[in-house]
Coordinates of C-alpha atoms in Angstrom, one line a residue:
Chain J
X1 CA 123.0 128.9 52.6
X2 CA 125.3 131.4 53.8
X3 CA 126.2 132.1 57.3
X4 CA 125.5 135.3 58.7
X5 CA 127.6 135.5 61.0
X6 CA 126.6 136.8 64.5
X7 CA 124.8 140.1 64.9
X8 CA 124.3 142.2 68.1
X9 CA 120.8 143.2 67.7
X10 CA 119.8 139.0 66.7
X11 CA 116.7 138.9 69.1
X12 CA 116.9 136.2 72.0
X13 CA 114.5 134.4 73.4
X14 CA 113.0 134.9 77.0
X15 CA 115.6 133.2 79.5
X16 CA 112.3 131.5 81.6
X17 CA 111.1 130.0 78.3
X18 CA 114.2 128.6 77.5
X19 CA 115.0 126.9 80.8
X20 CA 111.4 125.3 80.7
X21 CA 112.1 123.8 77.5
X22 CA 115.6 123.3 78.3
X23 CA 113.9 120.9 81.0
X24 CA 111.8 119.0 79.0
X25 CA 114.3 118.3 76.1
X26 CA 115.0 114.7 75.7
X27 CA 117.6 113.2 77.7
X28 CA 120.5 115.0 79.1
X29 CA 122.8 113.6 76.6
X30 CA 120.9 115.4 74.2
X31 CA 120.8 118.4 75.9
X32 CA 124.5 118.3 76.5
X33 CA 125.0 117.7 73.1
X34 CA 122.9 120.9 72.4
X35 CA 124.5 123.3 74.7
X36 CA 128.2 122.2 73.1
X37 CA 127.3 122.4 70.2
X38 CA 125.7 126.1 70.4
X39 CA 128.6 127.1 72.7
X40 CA 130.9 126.7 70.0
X41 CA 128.7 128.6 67.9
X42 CA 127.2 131.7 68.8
X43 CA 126.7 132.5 65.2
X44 CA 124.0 128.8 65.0
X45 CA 122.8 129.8 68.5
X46 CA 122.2 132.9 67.4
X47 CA 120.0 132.1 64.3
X48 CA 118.6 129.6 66.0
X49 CA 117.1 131.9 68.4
X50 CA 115.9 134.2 65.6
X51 CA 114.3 131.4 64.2
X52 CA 112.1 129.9 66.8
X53 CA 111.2 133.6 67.9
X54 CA 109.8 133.8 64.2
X55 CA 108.2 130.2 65.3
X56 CA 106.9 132.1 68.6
X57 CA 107.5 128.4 69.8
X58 CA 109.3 127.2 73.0
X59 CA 112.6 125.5 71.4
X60 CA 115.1 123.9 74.1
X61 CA 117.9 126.7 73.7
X62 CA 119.9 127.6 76.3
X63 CA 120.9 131.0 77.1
X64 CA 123.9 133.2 75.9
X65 CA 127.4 131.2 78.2
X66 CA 127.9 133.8 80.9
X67 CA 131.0 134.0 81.7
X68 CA 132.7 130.3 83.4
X69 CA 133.7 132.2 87.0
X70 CA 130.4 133.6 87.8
X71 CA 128.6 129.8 86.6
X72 CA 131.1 128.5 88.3
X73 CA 130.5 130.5 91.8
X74 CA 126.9 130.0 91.2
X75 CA 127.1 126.1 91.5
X76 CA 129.4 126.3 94.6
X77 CA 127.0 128.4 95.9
X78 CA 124.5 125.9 95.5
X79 CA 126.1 122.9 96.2
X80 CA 126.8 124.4 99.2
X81 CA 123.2 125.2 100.1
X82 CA 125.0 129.0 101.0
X83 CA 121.7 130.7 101.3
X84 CA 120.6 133.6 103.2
X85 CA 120.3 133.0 107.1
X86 CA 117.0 133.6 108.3
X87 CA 116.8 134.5 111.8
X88 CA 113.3 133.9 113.7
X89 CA 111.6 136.8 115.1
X90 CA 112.0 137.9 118.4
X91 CA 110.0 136.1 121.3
X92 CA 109.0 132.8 118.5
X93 CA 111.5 130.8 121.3
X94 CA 109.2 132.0 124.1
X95 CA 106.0 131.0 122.2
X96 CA 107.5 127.8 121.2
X97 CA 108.1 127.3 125.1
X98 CA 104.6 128.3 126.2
X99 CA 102.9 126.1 124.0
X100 CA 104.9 123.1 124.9
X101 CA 104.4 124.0 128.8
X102 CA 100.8 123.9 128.0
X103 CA 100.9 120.9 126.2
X104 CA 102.4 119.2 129.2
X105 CA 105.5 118.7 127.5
X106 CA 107.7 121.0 130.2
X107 CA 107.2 120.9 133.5
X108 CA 106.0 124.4 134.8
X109 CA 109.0 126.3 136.5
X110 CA 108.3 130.1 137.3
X111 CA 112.1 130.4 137.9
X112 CA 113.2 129.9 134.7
X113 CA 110.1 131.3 132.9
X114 CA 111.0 133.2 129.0
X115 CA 109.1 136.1 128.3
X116 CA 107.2 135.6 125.7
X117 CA 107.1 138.5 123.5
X118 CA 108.7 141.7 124.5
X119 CA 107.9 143.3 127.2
X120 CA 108.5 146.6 125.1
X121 CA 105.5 145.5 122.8
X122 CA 103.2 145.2 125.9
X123 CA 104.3 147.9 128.1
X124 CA 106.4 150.7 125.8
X125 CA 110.1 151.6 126.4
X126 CA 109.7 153.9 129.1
X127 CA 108.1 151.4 131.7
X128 CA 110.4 148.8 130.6
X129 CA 113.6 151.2 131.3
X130 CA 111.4 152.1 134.6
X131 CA 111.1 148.9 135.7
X132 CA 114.7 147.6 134.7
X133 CA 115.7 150.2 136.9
X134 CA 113.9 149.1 140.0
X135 CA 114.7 146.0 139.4
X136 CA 118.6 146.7 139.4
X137 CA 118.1 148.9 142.2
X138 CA 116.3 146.5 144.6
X139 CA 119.6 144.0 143.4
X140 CA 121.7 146.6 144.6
X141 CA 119.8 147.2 147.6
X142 CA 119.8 143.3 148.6
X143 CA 123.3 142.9 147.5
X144 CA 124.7 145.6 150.5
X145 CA 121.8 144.0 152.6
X146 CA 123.8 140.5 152.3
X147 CA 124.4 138.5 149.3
X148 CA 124.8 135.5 151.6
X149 CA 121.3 135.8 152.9
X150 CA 120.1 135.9 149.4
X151 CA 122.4 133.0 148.4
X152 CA 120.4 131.1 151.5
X153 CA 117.0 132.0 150.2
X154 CA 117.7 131.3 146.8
X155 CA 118.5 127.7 148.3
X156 CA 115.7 127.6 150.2
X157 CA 113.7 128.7 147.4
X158 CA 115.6 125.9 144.8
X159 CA 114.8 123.1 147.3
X160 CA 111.1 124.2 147.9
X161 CA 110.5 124.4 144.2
X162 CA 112.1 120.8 143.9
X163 CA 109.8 119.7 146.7
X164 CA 107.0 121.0 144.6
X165 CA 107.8 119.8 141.6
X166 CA 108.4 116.1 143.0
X167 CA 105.0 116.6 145.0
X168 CA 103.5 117.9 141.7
X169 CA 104.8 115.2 140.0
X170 CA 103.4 112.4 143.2
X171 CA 99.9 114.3 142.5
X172 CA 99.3 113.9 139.3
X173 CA 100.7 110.2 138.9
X174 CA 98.1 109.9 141.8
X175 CA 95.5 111.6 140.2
X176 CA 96.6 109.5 136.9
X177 CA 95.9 106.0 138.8
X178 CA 92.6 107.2 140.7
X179 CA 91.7 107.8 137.3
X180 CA 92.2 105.0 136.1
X181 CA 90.9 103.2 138.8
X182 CA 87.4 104.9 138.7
X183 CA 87.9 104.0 135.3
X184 CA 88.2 100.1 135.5
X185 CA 85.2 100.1 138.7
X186 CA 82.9 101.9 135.8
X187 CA 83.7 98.7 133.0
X188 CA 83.0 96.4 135.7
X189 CA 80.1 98.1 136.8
X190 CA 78.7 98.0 133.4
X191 CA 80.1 94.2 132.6
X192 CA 77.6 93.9 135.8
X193 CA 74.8 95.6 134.7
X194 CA 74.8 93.8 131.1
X195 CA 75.4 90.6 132.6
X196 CA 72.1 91.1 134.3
X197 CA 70.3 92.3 131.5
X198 CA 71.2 89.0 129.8
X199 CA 69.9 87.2 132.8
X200 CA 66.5 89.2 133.0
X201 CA 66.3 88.3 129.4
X202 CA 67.1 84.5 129.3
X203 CA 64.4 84.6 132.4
X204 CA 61.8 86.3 130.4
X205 CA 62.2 83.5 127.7
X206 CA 62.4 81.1 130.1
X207 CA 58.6 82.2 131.6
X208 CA 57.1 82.5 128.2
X209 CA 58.1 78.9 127.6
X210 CA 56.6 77.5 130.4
X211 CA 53.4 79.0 130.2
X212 CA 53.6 77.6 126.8
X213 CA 54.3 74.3 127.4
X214 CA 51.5 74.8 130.1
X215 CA 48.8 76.0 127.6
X216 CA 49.6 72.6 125.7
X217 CA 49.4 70.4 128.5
X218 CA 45.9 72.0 129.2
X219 CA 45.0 71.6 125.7
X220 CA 46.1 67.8 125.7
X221 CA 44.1 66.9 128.7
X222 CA 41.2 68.9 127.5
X223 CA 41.4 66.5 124.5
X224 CA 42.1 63.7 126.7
X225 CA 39.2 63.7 128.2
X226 CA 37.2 64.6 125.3
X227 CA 38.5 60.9 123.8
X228 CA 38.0 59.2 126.8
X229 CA 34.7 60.3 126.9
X230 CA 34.3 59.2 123.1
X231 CA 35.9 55.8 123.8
X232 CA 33.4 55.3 127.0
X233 CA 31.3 53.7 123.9
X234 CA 28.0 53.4 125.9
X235 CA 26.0 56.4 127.3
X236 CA 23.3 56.9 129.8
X237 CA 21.6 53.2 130.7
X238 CA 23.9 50.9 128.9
X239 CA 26.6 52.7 130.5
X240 CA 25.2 52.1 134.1
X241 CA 24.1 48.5 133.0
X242 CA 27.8 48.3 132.0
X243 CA 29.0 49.2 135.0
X244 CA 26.4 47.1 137.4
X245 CA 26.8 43.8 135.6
X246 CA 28.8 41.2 136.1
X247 CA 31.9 39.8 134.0
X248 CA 29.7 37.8 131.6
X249 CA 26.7 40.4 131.1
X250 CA 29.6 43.4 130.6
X251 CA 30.6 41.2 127.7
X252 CA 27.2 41.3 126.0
X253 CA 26.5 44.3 126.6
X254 CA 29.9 45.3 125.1
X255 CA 29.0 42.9 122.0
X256 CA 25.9 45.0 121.6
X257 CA 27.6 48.4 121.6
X258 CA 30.1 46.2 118.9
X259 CA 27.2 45.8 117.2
X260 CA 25.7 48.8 117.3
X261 CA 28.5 50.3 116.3
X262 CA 29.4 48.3 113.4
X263 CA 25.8 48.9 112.2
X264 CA 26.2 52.6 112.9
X265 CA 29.8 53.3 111.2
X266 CA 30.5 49.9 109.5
X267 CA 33.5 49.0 111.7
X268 CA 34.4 48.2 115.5
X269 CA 36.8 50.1 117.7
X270 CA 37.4 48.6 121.3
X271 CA 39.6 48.6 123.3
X272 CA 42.7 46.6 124.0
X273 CA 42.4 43.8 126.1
X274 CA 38.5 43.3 125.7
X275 CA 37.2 40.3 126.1
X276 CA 34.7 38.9 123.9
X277 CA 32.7 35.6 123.4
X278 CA 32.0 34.2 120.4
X279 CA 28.8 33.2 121.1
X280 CA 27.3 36.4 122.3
X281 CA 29.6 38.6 119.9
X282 CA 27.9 36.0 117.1
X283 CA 24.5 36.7 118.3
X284 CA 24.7 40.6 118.5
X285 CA 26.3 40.7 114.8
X286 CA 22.9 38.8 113.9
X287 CA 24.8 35.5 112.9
X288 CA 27.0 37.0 110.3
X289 CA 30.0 34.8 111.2
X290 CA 32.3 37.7 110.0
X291 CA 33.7 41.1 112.3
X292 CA 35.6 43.4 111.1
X293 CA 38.4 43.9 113.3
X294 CA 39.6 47.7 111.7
X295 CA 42.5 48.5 108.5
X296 CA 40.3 46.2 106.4
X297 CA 41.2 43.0 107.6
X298 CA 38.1 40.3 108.7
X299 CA 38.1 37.8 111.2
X300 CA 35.9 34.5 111.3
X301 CA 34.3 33.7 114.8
X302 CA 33.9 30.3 116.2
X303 CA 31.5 29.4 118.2
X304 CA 32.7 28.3 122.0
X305 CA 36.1 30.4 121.4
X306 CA 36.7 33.3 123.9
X307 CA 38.3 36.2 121.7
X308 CA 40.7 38.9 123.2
X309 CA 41.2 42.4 121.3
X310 CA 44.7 42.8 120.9
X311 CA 46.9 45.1 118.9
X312 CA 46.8 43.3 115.8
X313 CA 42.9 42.9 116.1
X314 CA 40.8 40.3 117.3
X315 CA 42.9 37.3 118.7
X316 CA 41.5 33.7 119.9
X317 CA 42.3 32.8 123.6
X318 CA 42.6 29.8 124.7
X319 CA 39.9 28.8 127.5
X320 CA 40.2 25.5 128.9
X321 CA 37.2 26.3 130.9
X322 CA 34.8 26.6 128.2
X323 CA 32.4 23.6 127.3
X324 CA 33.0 24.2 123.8
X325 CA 36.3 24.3 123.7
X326 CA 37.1 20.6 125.3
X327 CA 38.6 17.9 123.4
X328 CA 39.1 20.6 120.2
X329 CA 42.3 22.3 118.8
X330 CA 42.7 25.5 117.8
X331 CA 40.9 26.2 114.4
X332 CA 43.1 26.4 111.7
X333 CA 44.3 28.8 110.4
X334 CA 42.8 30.2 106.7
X335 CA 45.8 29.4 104.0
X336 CA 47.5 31.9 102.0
X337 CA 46.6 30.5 98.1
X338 CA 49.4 28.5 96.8
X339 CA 52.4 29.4 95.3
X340 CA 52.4 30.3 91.8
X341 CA 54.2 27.5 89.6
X342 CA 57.7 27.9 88.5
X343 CA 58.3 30.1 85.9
X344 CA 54.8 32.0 86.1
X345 CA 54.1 35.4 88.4
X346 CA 57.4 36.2 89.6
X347 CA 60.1 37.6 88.1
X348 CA 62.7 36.0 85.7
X349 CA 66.2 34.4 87.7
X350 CA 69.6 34.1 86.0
X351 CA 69.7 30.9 83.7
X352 CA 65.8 30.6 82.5
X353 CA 66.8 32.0 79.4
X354 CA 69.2 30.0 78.1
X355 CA 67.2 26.8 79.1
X356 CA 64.3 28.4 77.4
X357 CA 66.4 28.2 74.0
X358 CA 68.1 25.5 75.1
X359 CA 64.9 23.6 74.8
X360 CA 63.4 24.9 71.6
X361 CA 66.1 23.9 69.4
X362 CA 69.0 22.2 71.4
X363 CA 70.4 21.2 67.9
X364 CA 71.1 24.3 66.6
X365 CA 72.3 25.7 70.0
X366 CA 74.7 22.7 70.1
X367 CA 76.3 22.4 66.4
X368 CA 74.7 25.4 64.8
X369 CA 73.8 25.2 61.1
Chain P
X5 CA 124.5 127.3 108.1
X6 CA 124.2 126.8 112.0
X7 CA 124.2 123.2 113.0
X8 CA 122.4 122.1 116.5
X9 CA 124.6 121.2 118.7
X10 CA 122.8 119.1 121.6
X11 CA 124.3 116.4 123.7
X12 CA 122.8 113.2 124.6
X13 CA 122.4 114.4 128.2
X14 CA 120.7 117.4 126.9
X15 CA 118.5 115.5 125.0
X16 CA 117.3 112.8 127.4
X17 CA 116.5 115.7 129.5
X18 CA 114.5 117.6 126.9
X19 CA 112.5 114.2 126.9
X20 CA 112.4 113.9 130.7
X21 CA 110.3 117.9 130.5
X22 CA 113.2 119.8 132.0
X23 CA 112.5 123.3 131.2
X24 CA 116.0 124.2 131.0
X25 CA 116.7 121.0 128.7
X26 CA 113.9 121.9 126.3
X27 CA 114.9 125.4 126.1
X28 CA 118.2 124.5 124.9
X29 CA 116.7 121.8 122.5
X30 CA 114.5 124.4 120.9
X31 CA 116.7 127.4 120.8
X32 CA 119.0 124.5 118.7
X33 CA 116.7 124.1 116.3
X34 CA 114.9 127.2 116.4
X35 CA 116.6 128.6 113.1
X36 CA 116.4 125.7 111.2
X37 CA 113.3 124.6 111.7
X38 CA 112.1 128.4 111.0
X39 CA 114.0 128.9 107.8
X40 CA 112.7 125.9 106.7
X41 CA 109.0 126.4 107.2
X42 CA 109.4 129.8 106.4
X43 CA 111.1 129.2 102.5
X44 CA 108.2 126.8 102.3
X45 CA 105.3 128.5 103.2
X46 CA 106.2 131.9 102.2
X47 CA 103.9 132.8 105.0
X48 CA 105.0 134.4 108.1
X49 CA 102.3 133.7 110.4
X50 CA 102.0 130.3 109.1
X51 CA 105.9 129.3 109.7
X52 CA 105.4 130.3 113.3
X53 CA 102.6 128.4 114.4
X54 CA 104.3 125.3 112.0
X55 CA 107.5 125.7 114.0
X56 CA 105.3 125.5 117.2
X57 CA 103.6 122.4 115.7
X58 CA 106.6 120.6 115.0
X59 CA 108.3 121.4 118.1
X60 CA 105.4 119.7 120.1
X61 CA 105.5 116.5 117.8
X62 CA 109.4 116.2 118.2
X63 CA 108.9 116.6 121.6
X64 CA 106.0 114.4 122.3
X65 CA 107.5 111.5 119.7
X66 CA 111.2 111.8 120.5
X67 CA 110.9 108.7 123.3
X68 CA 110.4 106.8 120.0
X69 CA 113.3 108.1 117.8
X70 CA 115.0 105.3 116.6
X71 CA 118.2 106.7 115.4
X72 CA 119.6 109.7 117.4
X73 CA 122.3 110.5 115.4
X74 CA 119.9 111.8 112.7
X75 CA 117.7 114.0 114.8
X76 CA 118.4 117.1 113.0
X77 CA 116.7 115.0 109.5
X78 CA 114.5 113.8 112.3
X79 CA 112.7 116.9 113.1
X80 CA 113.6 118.8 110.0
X81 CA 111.3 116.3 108.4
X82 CA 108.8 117.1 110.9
X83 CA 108.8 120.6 109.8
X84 CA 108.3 119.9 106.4
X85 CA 105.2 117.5 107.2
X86 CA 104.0 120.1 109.7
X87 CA 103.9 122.9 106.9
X88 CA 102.9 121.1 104.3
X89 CA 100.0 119.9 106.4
X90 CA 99.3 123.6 107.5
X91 CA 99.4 124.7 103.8
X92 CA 97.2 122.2 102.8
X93 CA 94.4 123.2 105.3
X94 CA 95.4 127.2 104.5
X95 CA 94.3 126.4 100.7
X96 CA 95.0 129.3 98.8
X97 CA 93.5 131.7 101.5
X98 CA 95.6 134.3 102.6
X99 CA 98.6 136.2 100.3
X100 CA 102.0 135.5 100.6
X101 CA 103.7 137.5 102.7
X102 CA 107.6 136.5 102.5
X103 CA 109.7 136.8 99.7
X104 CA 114.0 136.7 99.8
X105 CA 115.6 139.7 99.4
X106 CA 116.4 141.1 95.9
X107 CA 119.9 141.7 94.5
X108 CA 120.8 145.2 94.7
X109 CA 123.5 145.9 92.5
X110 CA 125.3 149.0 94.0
X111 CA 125.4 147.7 97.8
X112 CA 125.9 143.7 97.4
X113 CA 129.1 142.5 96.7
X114 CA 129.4 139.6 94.5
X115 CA 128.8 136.7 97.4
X116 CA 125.8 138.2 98.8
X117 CA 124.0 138.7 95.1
X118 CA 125.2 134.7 94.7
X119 CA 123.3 134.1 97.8
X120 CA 120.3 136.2 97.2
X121 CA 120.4 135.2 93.8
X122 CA 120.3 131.5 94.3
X123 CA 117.7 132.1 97.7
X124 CA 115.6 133.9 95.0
X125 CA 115.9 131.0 92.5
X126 CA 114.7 128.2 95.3
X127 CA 111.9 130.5 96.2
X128 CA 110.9 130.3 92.4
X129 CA 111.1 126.6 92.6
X130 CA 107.5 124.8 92.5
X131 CA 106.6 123.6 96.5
X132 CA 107.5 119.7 95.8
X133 CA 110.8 120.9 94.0
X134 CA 111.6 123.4 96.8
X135 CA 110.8 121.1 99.8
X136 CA 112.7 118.3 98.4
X137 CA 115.9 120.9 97.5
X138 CA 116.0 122.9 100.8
X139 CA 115.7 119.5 102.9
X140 CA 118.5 117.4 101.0
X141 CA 121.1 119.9 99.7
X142 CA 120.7 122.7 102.5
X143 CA 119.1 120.9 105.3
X144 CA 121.6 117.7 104.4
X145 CA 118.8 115.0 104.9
X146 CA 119.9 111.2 103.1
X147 CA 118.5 111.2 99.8
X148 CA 117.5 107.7 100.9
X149 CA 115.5 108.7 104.1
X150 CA 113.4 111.1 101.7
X151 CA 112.8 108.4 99.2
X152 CA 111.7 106.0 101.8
X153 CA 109.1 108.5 103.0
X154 CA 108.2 109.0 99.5
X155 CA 107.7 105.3 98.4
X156 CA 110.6 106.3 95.8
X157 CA 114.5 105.0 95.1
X158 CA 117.0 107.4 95.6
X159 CA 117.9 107.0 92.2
X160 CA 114.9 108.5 91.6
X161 CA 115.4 111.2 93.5
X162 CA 118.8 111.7 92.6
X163 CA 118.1 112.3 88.8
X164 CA 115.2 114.8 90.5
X165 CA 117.6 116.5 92.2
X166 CA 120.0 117.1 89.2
X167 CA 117.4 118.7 87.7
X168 CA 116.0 120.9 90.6
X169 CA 119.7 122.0 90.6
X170 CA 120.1 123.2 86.9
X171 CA 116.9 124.9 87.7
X172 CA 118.4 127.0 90.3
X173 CA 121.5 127.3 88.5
X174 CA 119.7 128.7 85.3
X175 CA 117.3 130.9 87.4
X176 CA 120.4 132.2 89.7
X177 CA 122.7 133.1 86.8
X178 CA 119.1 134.5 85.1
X179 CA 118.5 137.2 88.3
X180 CA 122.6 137.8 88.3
X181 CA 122.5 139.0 84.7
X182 CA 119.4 141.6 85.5
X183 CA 121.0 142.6 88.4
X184 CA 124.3 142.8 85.9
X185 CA 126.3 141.4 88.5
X186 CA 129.9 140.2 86.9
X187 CA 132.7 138.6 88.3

């Protein structure tokens, strides 16, 4: 392929296109690489150019070297940031002023005050130039009237502002800790008021307990006396009789309700510590022999034996002054059935076993065969 | 570009609310802090009520400045928060109403078309790109105080900035050839 050589009317490529791309090219090695390269040959950087126009895509080309001095000036200039000055408009240091005095930031001093805009905006030239005027002319006025009065006022003036300002200043810090005063009264004040309403509460809960626990109570002694009136046993003229006889009929008559009981329910409930005699407890069960003394278990009665109900049931007292129970002992006691033999009805211990083979074949145990 | 000059004197009293004080601490910083919110907003109206902003933050949070040799980074950064913040509640409303002055050929000589040219080449600069050059290469601020406030290295930024600089180089030379502006 033969080189061209470079021609005037080659078409370049848009500058803005080619910086883009520039920028996105690989690594700066590379790019450096590039740039050298096409710097040495205008006649390649020129066909290149043709050539990715034809492509209509963006190729990482840079543009035609300008000339080094004006590259050169264009990297001091940025390198030392030498850009335009821009100069803020008119009256922006007056706003910037007023809008910290009113955010509290400078303390308020009519002395010193910065207009803040032009007055020639507000009022037009003529007034201001008016007014300058006066103004000069009153100075002029004061200053033949005595500069050394004025000096005096103006110190006057300078200490009363200072006064103000420090009683300004005494205000507001006041003002500041009344504040916060009123402040801390109005947390305690509601600390107070919730503390309360926790008490108020807890006493509420309290009150409902009670009554509570006093419905209950009423409810046990209503059934209280509901069993008590069910364990009273007797009713109407056994009850009276009950209550008019003496020690010996009270038992009887208490057998009876035993008995009337047991024929009525087919058990006997009485209560602790009653005593019973045989013989009239034996006569009002009709000569069974055999009570019932409640969870199943049965006692046998003897004759001439005084019987006390205790918490295990019916229990024999002794009574040395009853005429049946002189020169006897206690009656025995009914025995458990025996033991089961060894070996039968309980459960197998450590060695039965081996004396169990032992003594089928001890031979064979002992020599083997 | 004007530097603030402020002493320390004149800056505890700026803090203390001394009119006087504050005036001198604004009318420092005034330019700056203009030229810097008005390159990034582009909006006139906008830059001034920034500038107001920021000068109420500096002065509100400058009992807190930890480092007062860097209070011109200090409240330049500020400014750039404060526009950026402004511009982002502005949306797109509103056209913009600033643009750098254009090279004219027959009455600039060849340093003024470098600085328009290179002013117009920022102002074509994408916001990020344009914040980050006007605050470290004309405003001065650390390349490492930027990337801490961007959660970056200032590697990172450094190989950024090399290429938000052959941007504006190849956009400045680019408006110096239309203008036909030759050394």
């Amino acid at each position: 392929m033969t080189d061209p050589g470079p021609r005037d009317d080659a078409p370049s490529l848009d500058d803005e296109r080619l910086a883009e791309a520039l920028e996105g090219l690989g690594t700066a090695k590379e790019r450096a690489r590039l740039e050298r390269v096409l710097a040495d040959d205008p006649a390649l950087a020129t066909r290149c150019r043709a050539l990715a126009r034809i492509l209509e895509e963006p190729v990482a080309l840079p543009s035609l070297p300008l000339p080094e001095g004006l590259e050169a000036a264009v990297l001091a200039a940025i390198e030392d940031a030498d850009l335009l000055e821009l100069r803020p408009p008119e009256g922006l240091a007056g706003d910037v002023l007023e809008r910290l005095e009113a955010e509290g930031l400078v303390a308020s001093h009519p002395a010193h005050a910065v207009p803040r805009r032009p007055l020639r905006g507000h009022l037009g030239r003529g007034t201001v130039w008016a007014a300058a005027a006066a103004l000069l002319a009153g100075l002029a006025l004061g200053l033949l009237l005595g500069g050394r009065r004025l000096d005096a006022e103006e110190e006057a003036l300078r200490a009363a502002l200072a006064r103000a300002n420090a009683a300004e200043a005494r205000a507001r810090s006041e003002a500041e800790a009344s504040r916060r005063r009123a402040e801390e009264r109005a947390d305690a004040l509601a600390r107070q008021e919730a503390q309360l309403a926790r008490r108020a509460d807890a006493l509420a809960r309290q009150e409902a307990q009670l009554a509570r626990r006093a419905d209950a109570l009423a409810r046990q002694e209503a059934q209280l006396a509901r069993r008590a009136d069910a364990l009273a046993g007797a009713k109407g003229p056994a009850k009276a009789a009950a209550q008019a006889a003496p020690s010996g009929l009270r038992e009887v008559v208490e057998a009876r309700a035993v008995q009337r009981w047991t024929e009525d329910r087919g058990w006997v409930a009485l209560a602790p510590g009653t005593r019973l005699e045989a013989a009239a407890l034996l006569r009002a069960l009709g000569g069974a022999g055999r009570l019932r003394t409640g969870k199943g278990r049965t006692l046998r009665l003897w004759p001439g034996v005084l019987y006390r109900v205790g918490p295990r049931g019916l229990v024999p007292l002794p009574d040395p002054g009853a005429p049946s129970y002189a020169g006897r002992s206690l009656p025995p006691r009914p025995r458990a059935t025996a033991p089961p033999p060894r070996g039968v009805g309980r459960a197998p211990r450590r060695g039965d076993r081996a004396a169990a083979l032992v003594a089928a074949n001890p031979w064979e145990r002992l020599f083997g065969r | 570009m004007t530097r603030a000059v402020l002493s320390e004197d004149d800056v505890l009293r700026a803090v203390a609310g001394e009119r006087a004080a504050v005036e001198r601490f604004t009318r420092a910083f005034l330019p700056r802090v203009y030229g810097l919110c008005l390159r990034l907003s582009r909006r006139r109206e906008l830059a001034e009520e920034a500038c107001q902003e920021t000068f109420v933050r500096a002065l509100a949070a400058l009992p807190k400045l930890r480092d007062p040799a860097r209070l011109d980074a200090w409240i330049l950064r500020i400014a750039a928060n404060t526009t950026r913040r402004l511009l982002a509640k502005a949306g797109r409303e509103g056209p913009l109403d600033w643009e750098p002055a254009a090279i004219e050929p027959s009455a600039d000589d060849e340093a003024l078309a470098r600085r328009k040219a290179v002013d117009l080449a920022v102002a074509e600069l994408a916001t990020p790109e344009r914040e980050l050059f006007l605050l470290h290469t004309v405003e001065g601020v650390r390349l490492r105080e930027l990337a801490r406030r961007r959660g970056t290295t200032p590697a990172a930024l450094k190989a950024r900035m090399h290429r938000i600089r052959s941007k504006v180089r190849v956009r400045a030379l680019r408006h110096l050839e239309r203008a036909g502006v030759r050394p």
